[in-house]
PDB file of C-alpha atoms in Angstrom:
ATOM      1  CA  UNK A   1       0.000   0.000   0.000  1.00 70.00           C
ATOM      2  CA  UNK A   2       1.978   3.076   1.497  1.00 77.00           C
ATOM      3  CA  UNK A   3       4.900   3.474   3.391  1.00 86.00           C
ATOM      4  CA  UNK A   4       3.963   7.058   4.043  1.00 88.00           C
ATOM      5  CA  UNK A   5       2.522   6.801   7.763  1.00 86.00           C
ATOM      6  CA  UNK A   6       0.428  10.423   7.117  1.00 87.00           C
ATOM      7  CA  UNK A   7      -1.162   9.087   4.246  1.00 90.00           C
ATOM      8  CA  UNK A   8      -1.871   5.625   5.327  1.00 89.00           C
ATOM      9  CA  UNK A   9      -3.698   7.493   8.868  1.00 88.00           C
ATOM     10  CA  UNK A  10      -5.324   9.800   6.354  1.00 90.00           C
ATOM     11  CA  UNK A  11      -6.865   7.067   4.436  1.00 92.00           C
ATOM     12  CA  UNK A  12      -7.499   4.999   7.492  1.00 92.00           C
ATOM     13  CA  UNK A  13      -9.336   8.018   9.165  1.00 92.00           C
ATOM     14  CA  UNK A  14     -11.936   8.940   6.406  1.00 94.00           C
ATOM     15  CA  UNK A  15     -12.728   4.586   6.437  1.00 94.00           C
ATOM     16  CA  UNK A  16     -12.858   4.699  10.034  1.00 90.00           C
ATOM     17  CA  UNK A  17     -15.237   7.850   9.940  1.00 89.00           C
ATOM     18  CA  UNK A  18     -17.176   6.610   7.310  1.00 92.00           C
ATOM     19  CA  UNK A  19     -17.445   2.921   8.815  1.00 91.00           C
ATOM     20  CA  UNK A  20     -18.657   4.056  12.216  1.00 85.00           C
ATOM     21  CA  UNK A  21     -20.923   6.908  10.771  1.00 86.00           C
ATOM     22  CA  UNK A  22     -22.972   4.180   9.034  1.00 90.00           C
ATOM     23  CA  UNK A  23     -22.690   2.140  11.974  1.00 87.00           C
ATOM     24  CA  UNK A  24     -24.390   5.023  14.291  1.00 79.00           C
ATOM     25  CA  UNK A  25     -27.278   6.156  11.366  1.00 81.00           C
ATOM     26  CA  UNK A  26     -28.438   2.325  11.516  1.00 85.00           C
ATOM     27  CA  UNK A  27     -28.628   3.028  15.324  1.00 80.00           C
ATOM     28  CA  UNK A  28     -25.557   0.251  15.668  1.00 82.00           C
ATOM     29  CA  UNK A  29     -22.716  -0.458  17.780  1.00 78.00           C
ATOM     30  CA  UNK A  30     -19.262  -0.901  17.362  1.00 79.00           C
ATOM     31  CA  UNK A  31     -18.813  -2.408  20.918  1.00 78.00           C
ATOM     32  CA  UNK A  32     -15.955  -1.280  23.232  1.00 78.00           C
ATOM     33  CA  UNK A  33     -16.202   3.188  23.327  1.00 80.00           C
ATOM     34  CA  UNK A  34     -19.641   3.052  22.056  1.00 78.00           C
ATOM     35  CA  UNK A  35     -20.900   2.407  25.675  1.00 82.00           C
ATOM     36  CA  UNK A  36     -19.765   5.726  27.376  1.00 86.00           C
ATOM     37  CA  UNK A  37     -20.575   7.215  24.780  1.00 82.00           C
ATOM     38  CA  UNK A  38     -24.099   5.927  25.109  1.00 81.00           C
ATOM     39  CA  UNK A  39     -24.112   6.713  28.781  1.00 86.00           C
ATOM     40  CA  UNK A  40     -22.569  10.199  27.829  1.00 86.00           C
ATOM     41  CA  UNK A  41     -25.796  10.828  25.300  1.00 83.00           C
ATOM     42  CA  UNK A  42     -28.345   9.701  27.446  1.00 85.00           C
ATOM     43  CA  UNK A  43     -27.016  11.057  30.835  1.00 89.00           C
ATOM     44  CA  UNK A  44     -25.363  14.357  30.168  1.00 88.00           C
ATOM     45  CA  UNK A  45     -27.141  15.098  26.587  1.00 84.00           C
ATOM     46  CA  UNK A  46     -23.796  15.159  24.940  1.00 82.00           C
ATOM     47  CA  UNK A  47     -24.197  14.289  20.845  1.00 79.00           C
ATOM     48  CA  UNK A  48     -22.631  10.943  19.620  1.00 73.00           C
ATOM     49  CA  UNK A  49     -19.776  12.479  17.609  1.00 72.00           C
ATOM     50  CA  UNK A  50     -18.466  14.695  21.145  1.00 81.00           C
ATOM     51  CA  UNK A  51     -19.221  11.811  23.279  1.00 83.00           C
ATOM     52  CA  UNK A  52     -16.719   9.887  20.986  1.00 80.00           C
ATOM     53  CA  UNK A  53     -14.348  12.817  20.924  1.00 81.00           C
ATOM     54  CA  UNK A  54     -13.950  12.897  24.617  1.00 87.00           C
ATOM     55  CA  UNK A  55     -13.555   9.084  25.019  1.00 88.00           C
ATOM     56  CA  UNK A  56     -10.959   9.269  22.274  1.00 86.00           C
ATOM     57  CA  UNK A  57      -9.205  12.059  23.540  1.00 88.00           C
ATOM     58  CA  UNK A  58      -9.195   9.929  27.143  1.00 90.00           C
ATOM     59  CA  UNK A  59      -7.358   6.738  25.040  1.00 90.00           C
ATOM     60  CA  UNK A  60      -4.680   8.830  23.166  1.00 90.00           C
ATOM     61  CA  UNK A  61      -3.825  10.631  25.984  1.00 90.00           C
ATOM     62  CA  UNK A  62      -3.131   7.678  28.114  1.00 92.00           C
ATOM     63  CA  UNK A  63      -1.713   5.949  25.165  1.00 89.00           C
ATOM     64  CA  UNK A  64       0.778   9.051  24.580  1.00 89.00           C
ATOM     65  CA  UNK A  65       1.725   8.948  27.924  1.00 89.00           C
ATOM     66  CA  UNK A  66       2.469   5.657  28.479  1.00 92.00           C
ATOM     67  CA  UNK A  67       4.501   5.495  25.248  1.00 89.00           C
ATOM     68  CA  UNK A  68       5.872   8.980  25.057  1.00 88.00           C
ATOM     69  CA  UNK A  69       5.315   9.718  21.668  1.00 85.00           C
ATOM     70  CA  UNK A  70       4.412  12.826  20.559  1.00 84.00           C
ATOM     71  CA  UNK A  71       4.166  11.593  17.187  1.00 86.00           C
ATOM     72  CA  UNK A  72       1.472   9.233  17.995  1.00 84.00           C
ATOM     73  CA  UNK A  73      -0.569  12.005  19.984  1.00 87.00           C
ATOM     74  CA  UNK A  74      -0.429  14.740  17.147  1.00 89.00           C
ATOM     75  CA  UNK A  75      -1.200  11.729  14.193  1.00 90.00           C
ATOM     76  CA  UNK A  76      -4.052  10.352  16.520  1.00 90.00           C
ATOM     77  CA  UNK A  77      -5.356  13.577  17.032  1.00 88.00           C
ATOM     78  CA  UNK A  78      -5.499  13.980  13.536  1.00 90.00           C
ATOM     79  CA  UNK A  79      -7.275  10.799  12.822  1.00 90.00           C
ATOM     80  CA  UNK A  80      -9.798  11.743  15.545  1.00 87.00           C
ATOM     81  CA  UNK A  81     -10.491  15.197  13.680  1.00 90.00           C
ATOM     82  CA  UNK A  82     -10.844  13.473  10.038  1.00 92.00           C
ATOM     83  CA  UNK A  83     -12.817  10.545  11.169  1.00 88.00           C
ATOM     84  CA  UNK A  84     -15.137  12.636  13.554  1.00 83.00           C
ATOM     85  CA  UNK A  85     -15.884  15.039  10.354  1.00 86.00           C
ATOM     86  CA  UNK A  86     -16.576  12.013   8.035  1.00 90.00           C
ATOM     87  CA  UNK A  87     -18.769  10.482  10.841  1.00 85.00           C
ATOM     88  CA  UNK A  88     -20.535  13.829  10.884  1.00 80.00           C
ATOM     89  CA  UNK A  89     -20.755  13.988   7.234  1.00 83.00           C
ATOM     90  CA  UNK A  90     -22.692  10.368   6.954  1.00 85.00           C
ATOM     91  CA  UNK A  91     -24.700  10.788   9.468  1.00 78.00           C
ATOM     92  CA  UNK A  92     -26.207  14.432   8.780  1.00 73.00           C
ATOM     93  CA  UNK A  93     -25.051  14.954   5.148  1.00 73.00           C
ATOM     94  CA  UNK A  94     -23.425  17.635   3.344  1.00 71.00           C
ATOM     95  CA  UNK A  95     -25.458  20.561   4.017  1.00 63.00           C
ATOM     96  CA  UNK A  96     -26.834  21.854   0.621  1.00 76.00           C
ATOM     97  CA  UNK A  97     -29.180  24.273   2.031  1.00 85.00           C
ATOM     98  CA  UNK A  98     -28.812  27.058   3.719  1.00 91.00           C
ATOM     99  CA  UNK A  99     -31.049  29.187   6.135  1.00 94.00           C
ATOM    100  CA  UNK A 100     -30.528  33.003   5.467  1.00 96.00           C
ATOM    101  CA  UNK A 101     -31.243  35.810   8.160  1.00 97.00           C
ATOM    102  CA  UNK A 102     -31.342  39.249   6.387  1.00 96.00           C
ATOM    103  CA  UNK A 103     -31.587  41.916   8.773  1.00 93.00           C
ATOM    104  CA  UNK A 104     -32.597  45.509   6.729  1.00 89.00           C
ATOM    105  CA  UNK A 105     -33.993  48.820   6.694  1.00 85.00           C
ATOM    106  CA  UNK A 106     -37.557  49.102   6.434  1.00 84.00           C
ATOM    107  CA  UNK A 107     -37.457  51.542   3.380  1.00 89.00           C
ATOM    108  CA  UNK A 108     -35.805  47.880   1.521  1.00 92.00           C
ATOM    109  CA  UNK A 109     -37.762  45.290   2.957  1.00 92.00           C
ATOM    110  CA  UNK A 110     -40.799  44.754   0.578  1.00 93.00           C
ATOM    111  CA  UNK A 111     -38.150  45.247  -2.433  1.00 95.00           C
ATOM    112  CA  UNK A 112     -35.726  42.230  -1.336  1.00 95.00           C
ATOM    113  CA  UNK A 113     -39.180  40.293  -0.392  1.00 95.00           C
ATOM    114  CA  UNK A 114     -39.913  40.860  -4.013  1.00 95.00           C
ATOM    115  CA  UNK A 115     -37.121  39.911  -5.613  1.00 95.00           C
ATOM    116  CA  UNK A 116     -36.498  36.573  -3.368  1.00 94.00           C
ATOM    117  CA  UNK A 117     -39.488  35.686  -4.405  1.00 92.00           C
ATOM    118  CA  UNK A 118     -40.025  36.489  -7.863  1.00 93.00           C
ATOM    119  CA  UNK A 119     -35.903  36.023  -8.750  1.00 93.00           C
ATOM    120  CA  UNK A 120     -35.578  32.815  -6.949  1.00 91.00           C
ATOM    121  CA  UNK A 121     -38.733  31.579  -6.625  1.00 89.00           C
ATOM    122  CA  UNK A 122     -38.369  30.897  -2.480  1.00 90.00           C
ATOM    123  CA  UNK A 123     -40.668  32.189  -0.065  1.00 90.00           C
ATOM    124  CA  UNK A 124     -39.793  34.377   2.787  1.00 93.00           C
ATOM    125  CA  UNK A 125     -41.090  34.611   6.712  1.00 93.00           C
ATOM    126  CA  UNK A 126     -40.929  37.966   8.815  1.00 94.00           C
ATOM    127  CA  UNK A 127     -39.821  38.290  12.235  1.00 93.00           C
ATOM    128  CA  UNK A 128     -40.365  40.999  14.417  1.00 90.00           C
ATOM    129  CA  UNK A 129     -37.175  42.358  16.242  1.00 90.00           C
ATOM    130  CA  UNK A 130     -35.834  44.940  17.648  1.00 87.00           C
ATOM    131  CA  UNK A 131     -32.325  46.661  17.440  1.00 85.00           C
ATOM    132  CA  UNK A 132     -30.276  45.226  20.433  1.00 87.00           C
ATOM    133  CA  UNK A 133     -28.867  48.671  21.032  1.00 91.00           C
ATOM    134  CA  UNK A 134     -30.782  51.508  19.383  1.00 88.00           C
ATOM    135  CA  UNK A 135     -34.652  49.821  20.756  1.00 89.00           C
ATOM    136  CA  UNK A 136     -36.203  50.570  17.154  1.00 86.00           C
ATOM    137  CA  UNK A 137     -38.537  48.197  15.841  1.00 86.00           C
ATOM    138  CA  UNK A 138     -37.871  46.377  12.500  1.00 86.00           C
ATOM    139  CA  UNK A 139     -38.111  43.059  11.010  1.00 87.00           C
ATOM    140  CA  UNK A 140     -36.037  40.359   9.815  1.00 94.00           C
ATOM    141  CA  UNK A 141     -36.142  38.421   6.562  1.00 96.00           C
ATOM    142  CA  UNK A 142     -35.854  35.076   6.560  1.00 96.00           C
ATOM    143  CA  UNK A 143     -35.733  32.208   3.283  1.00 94.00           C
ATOM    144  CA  UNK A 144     -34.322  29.201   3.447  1.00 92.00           C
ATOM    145  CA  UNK A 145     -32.689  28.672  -0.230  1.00 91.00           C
ATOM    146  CA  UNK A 146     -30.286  26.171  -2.033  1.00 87.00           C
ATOM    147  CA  UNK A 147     -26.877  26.385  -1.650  1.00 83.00           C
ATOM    148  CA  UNK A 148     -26.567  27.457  -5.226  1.00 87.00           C
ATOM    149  CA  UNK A 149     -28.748  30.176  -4.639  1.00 91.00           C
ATOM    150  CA  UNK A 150     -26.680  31.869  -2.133  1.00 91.00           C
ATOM    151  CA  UNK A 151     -24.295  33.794  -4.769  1.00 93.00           C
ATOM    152  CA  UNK A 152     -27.559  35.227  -6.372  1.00 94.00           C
ATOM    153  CA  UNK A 153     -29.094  36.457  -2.846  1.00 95.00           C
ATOM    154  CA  UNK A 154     -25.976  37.710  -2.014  1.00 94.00           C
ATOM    155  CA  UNK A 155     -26.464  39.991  -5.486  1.00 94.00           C
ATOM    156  CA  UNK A 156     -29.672  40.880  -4.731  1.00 94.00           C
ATOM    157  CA  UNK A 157     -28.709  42.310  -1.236  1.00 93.00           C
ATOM    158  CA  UNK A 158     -25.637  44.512  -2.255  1.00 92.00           C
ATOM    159  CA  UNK A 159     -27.992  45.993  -5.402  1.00 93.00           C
ATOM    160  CA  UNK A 160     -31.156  46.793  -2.646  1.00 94.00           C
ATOM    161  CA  UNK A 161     -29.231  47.567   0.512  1.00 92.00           C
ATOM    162  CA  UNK A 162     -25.543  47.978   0.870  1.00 89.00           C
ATOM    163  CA  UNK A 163     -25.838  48.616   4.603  1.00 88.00           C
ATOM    164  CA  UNK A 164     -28.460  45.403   5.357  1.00 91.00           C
ATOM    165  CA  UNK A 165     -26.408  41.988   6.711  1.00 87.00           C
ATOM    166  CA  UNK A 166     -27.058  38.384   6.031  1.00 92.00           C
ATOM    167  CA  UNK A 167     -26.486  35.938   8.418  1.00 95.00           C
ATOM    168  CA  UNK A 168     -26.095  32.082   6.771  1.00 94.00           C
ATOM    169  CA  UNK A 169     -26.487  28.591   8.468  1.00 92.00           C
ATOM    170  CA  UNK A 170     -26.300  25.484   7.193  1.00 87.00           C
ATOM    171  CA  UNK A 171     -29.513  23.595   7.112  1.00 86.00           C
ATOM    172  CA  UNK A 172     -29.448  20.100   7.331  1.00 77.00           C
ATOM    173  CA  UNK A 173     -33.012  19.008   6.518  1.00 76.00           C
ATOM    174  CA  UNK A 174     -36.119  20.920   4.951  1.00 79.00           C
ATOM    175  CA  UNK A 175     -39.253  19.499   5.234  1.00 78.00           C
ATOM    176  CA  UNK A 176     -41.724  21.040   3.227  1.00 74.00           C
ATOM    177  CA  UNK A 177     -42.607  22.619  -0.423  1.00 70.00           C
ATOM    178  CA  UNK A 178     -39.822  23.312  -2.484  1.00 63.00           C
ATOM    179  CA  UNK A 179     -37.025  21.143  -1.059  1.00 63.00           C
ATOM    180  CA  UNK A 180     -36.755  16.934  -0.583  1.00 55.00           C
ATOM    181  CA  UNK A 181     -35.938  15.805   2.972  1.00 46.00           C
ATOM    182  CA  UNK A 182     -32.733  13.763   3.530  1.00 47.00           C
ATOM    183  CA  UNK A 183     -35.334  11.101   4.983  1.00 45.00           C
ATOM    184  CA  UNK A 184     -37.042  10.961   1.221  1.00 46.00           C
ATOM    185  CA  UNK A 185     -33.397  10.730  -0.609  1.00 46.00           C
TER     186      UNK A 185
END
């Protein structure tokens, strides 16, 4: 295979990360950690991917120390990292929608409204708020869109109101009209 001992823990991270991601979405067990980490979720709410960080971190740490290696403790950290990002990414997906917060003047609110939904076809709610520091009243736009999309919005923002500010989130799972669930895929 590969004498190269950063690519071999590369490739053995993203196969560990995928292998116990799968395990964990078909509500599975790999044995051995998976119990604290099972005690972990259900006692102190922690998610499976941090409860497996933390019982990881335990292992290499006692590892390192017992074989004081600091190469072992910087390449098992980096396994760790790889493999708890490719668990996350089987388990919840790539996120390829994104939930967009657009927080603008009144005087530009009904024109971005318009344009989100005529230009990209993607409805929009209205919050009420209120400016954390200045007390006046105003509302927030908010349109869940495809991650494609986001380039376009962006567009449409600058060209309305150069002074408004988008926050973006990934969004994990839309159910409803206009987007497929990840449960339907």
């Amino acid at each position: 295979m590969t004498d190269n001992i950063l690519l071999a823990s590369f490739a053995g991270s993203v196969i560990l990360g995928a292998g116990i991601g799968i395990i964990f979405k078909f509500r599975g067990s790999t044995g051995g950690t998976d119990i604290p980490v099972a005690i972990m979720r259900k006692k102190l709410g922690f998610s499976a991917v941090s409860g497996y960080f933390l019982v990881e971190t335990s292992i290499i740490l006692t590892i390192t120390l017992v074989f004081r290696e600091p190469n072992i403790l910087i390449l098992a950290y980096l396994n760790l990292f790889i493999s708890s990002k490719i668990c996350d990414m089987v388990l919840e997906g790539l996120p390829y929608v994104k939930g967009v917060y657009i927080v603008t003047d009144s005087k530009y609110e009904a024109d971005i409204k318009d344009k989100i939904l005529k230009q990209l076809n993607r409805g929009v709610t209205v919050f009420k708020a209120e400016g954390g520091f200045t007390g006046v009243p105003r509302n927030v736009l908010f349109c869940v869109i495809n991650r494609r999309e986001i380039e376009k919005l962006k567009d449409i923002i600058k060209e309305t109101d150069k002074n408004s500010f988008l926050i973006i989130n990934d969004v994990y799972d839309v159910i409803g009209t206009g987007f497929r669930s990840r449960l339907e895929q």
